[in-house]
Every structure is written in structure tokens, then in C-alpha cells.
XYZ file of N, CA and C in Angstrom:
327
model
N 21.514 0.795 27.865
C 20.777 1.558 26.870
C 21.529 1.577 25.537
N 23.015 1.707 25.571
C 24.107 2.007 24.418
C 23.464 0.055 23.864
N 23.581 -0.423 24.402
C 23.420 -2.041 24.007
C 22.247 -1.844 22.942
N 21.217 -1.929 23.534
C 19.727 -1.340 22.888
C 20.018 -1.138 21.453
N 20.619 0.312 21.524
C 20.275 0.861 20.506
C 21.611 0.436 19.414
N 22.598 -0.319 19.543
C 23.176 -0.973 18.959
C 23.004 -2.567 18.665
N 21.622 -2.523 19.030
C 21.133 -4.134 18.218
C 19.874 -3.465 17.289
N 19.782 -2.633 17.558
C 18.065 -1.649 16.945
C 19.084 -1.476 15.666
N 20.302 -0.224 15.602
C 20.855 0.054 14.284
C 21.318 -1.073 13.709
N 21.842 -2.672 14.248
C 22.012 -3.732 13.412
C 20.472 -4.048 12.636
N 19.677 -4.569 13.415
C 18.722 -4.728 13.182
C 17.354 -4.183 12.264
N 17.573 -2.570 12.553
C 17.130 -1.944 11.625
C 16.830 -2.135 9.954
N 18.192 -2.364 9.210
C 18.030 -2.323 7.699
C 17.299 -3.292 7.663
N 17.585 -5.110 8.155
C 16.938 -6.159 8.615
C 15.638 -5.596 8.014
N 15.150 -5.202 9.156
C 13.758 -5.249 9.168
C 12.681 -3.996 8.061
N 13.789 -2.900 7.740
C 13.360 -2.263 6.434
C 12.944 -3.055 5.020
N 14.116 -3.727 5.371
C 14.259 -4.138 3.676
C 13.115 -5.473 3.794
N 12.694 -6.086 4.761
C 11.549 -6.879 4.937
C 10.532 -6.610 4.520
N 10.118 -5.499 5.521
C 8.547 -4.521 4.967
C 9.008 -4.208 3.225
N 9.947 -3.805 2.979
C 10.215 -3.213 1.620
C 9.547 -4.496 0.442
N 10.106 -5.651 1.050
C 9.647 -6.928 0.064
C 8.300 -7.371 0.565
N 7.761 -7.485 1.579
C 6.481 -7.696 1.409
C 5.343 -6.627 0.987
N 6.072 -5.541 1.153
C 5.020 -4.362 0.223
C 5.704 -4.909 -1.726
N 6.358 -5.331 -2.027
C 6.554 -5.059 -2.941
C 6.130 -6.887 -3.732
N 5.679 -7.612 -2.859
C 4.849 -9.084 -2.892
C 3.618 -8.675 -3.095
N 2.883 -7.664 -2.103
C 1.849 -7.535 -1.833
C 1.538 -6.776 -4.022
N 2.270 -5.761 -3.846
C 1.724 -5.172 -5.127
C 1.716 -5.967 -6.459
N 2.841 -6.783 -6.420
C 2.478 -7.886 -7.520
C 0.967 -8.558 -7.081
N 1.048 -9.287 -6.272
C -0.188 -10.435 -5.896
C -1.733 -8.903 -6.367
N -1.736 -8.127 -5.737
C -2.634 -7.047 -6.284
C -2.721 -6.891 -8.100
N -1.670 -6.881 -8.492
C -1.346 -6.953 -10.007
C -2.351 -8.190 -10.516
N -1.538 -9.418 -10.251
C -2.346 -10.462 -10.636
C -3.567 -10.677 -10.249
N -4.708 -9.766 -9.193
C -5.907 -9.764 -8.820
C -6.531 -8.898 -9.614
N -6.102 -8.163 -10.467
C -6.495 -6.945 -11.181
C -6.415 -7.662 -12.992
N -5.535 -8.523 -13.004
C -5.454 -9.463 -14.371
C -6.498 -10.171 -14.038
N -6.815 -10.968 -13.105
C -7.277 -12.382 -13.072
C -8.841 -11.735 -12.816
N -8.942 -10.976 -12.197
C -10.511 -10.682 -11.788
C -11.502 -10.680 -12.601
N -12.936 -11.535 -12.547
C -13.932 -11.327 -13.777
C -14.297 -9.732 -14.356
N -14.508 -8.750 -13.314
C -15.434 -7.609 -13.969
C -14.516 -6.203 -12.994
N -15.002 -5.035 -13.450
C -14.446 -4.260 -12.972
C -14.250 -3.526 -12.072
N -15.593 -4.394 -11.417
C -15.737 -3.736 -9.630
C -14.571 -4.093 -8.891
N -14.359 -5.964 -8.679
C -13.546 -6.886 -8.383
C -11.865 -6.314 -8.631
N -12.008 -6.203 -9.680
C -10.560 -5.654 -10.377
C -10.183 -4.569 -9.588
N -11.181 -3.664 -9.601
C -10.884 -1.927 -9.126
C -10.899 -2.346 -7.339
N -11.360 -3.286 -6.799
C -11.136 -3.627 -5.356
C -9.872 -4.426 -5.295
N -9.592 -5.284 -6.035
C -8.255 -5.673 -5.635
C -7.335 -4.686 -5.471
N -6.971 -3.764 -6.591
C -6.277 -2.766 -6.875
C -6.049 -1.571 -5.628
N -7.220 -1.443 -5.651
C -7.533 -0.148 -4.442
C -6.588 -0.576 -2.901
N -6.902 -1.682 -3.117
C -6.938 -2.479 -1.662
C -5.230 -2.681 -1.020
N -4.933 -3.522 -2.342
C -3.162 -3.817 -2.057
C -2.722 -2.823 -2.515
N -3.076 -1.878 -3.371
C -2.229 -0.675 -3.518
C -1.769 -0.189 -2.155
N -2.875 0.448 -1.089
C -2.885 1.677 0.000
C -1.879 0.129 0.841
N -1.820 -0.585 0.719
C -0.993 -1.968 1.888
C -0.072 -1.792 1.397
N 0.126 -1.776 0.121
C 1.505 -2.378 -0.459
C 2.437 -0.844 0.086
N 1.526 0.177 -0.461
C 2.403 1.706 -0.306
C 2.456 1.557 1.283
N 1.970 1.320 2.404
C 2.048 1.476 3.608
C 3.200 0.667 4.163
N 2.970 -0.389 3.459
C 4.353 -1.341 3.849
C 5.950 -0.721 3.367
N 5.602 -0.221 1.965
C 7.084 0.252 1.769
C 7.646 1.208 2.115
N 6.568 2.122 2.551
C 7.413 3.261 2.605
C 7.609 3.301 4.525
N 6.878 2.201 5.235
C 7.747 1.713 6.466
C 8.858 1.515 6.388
N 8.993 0.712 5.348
C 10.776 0.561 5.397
C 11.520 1.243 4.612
N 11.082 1.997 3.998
C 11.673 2.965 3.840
C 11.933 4.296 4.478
N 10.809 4.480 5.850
C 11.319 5.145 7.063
C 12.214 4.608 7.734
N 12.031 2.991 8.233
C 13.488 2.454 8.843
C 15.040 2.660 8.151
N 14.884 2.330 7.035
C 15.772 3.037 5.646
C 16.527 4.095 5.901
N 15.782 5.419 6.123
C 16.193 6.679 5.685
C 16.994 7.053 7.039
N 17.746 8.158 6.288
C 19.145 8.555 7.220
C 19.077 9.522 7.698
N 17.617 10.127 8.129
C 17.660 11.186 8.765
C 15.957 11.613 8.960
N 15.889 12.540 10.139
C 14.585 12.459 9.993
C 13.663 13.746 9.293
N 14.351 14.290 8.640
C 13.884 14.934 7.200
C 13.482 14.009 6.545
N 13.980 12.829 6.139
C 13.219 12.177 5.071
C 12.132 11.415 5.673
N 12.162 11.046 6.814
C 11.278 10.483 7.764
C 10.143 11.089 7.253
N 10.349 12.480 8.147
C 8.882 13.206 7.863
C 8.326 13.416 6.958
N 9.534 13.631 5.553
C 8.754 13.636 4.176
C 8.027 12.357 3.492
N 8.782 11.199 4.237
C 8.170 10.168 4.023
C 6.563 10.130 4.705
N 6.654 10.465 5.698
C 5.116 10.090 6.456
C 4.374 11.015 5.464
N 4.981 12.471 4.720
C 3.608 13.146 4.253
C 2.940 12.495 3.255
N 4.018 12.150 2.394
C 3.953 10.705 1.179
C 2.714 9.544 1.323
N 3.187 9.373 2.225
C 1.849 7.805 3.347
C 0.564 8.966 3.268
N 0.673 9.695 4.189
C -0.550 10.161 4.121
C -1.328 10.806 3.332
N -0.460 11.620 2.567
C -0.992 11.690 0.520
C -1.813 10.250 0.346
N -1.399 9.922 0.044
C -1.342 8.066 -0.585
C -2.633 7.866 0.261
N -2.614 7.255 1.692
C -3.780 6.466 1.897
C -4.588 7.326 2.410
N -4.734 9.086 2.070
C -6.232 9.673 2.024
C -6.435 9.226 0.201
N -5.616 9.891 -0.882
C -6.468 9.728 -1.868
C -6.657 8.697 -2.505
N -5.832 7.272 -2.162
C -6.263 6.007 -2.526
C -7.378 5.654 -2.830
N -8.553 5.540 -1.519
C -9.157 5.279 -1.370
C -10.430 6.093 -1.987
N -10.381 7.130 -1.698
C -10.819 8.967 -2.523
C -10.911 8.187 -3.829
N -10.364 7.930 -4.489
C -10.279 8.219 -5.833
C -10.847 6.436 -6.608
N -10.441 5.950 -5.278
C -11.281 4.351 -5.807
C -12.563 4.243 -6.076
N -13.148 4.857 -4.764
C -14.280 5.468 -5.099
C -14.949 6.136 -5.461
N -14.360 7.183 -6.297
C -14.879 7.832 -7.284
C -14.681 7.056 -8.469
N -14.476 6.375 -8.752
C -13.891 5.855 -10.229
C -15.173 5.329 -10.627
N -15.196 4.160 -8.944
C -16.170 3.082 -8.483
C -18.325 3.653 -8.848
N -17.943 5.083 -8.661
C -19.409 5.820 -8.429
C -19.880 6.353 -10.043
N -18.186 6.759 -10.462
C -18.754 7.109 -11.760
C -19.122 5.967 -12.551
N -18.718 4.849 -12.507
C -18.722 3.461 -13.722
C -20.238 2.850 -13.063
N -20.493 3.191 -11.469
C -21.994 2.739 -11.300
C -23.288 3.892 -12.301
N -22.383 5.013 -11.960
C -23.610 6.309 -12.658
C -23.871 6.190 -13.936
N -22.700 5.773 -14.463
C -22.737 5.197 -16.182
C -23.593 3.852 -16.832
N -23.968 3.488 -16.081
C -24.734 1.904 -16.197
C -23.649 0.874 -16.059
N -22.531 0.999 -15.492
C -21.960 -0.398 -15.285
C -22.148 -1.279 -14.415
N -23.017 -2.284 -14.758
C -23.558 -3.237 -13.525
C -22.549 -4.481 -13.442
N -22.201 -5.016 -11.983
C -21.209 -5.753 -11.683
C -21.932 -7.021 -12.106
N -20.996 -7.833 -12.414
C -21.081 -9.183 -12.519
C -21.480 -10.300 -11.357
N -22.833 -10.804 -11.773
C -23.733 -11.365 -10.506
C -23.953 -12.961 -10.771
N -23.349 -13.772 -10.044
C -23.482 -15.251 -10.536
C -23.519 -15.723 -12.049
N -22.346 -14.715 -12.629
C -21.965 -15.497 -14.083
C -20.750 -15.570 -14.161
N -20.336 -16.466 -12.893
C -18.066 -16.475 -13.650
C -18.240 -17.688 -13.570
């Protein structure tokens, strides 16, 4: 068991700082979907999308990361802040710019 958990604490940062860079890949590549996108539905879906991934990924490793499980838990409240109002608020953005007359872009890119 002592074995175990002395390849888990090698292993550990390993695999933090992993999730840490592919959440932090993911939010660029989201960046450049939010530049590159024709109209603002597209844009506001890229965004929405790799945001709640990108934050889910980092702050995984940043639970593997942390040195105690105080920050653990403050970390999970963080996550779950994050991917309830992510999405909350995408779609509101999304409802008000439809209520306003913004019509998406339909076979003209």
C-alpha cells in the first residue's frame, strides 16, 4: 500500500501540471475560435464551450496541485461556481442578442 501511494505522490504533480496545460491549450484554441468565427452566435459558442473545459481541466490540476484539502474543497466550490454560471450566462447573452433582432449568419461565409 506504502508503494502505491509513493508512485501516486511521484506521479501526482506529473499529471497536474498536464491537465494544467491542456486546460490552458484548450483556452487559447477557444480564443482563436472566438477571433476566427464569422458571426456572434458561433463566436459566443466557441467561447462558452472551451471556457467551462478549459476551467474544468485546470482547476483538476490544480486539485492534484494543492497541498491540502482546504484548498481542494475551495477549489471544487470554484468548478462549481464556474460550470453552473458558464453556461447560465451564455445563454442569456445568447437570448438577449436573439430578443434584440440579431439574426445568425445563414449560408453567407
Amino acid at each position: 500500500m506504502t508503494l502505491v501511494l509513493e508512485y501516486w505522490e511521484a506521479f501526482r504533480p506529473a499529471l497536474g501540471s498536464a491537465l494544467l496545460l491542456v486546460g490552458a491549450v484548450l483556452a487559447l484554441i477557444g480564443t482563436i475560435g472566438v477571433l476566427r468565427f464569422p458571426d456572434f452566435y458561433t463566436r459566443l459558442h466557441a467561447a462558452s464551450v472551451t471556457d467551462t473545459a478549459a476551467a474544468t481541466l485546470a482547476i483538476a490540476g490544480m486539485m492534484l496541485l494543492a497541498p491540502s484539502m482546504a484548498i481542494m474543497f475551495k477549489l471544487v466550490v470554484v468548478w462549481r461556481f464556474l460550470f453552473l454560471t458558464g453556461p447560465t450566462s451564455s445563454h442569456a447573452v445568447a437570448n438577449a442578442a436573439h430578443t434584440a433582432g440579431l439574426q445568425p449568419l445563414i449560408g453567407r461565409m
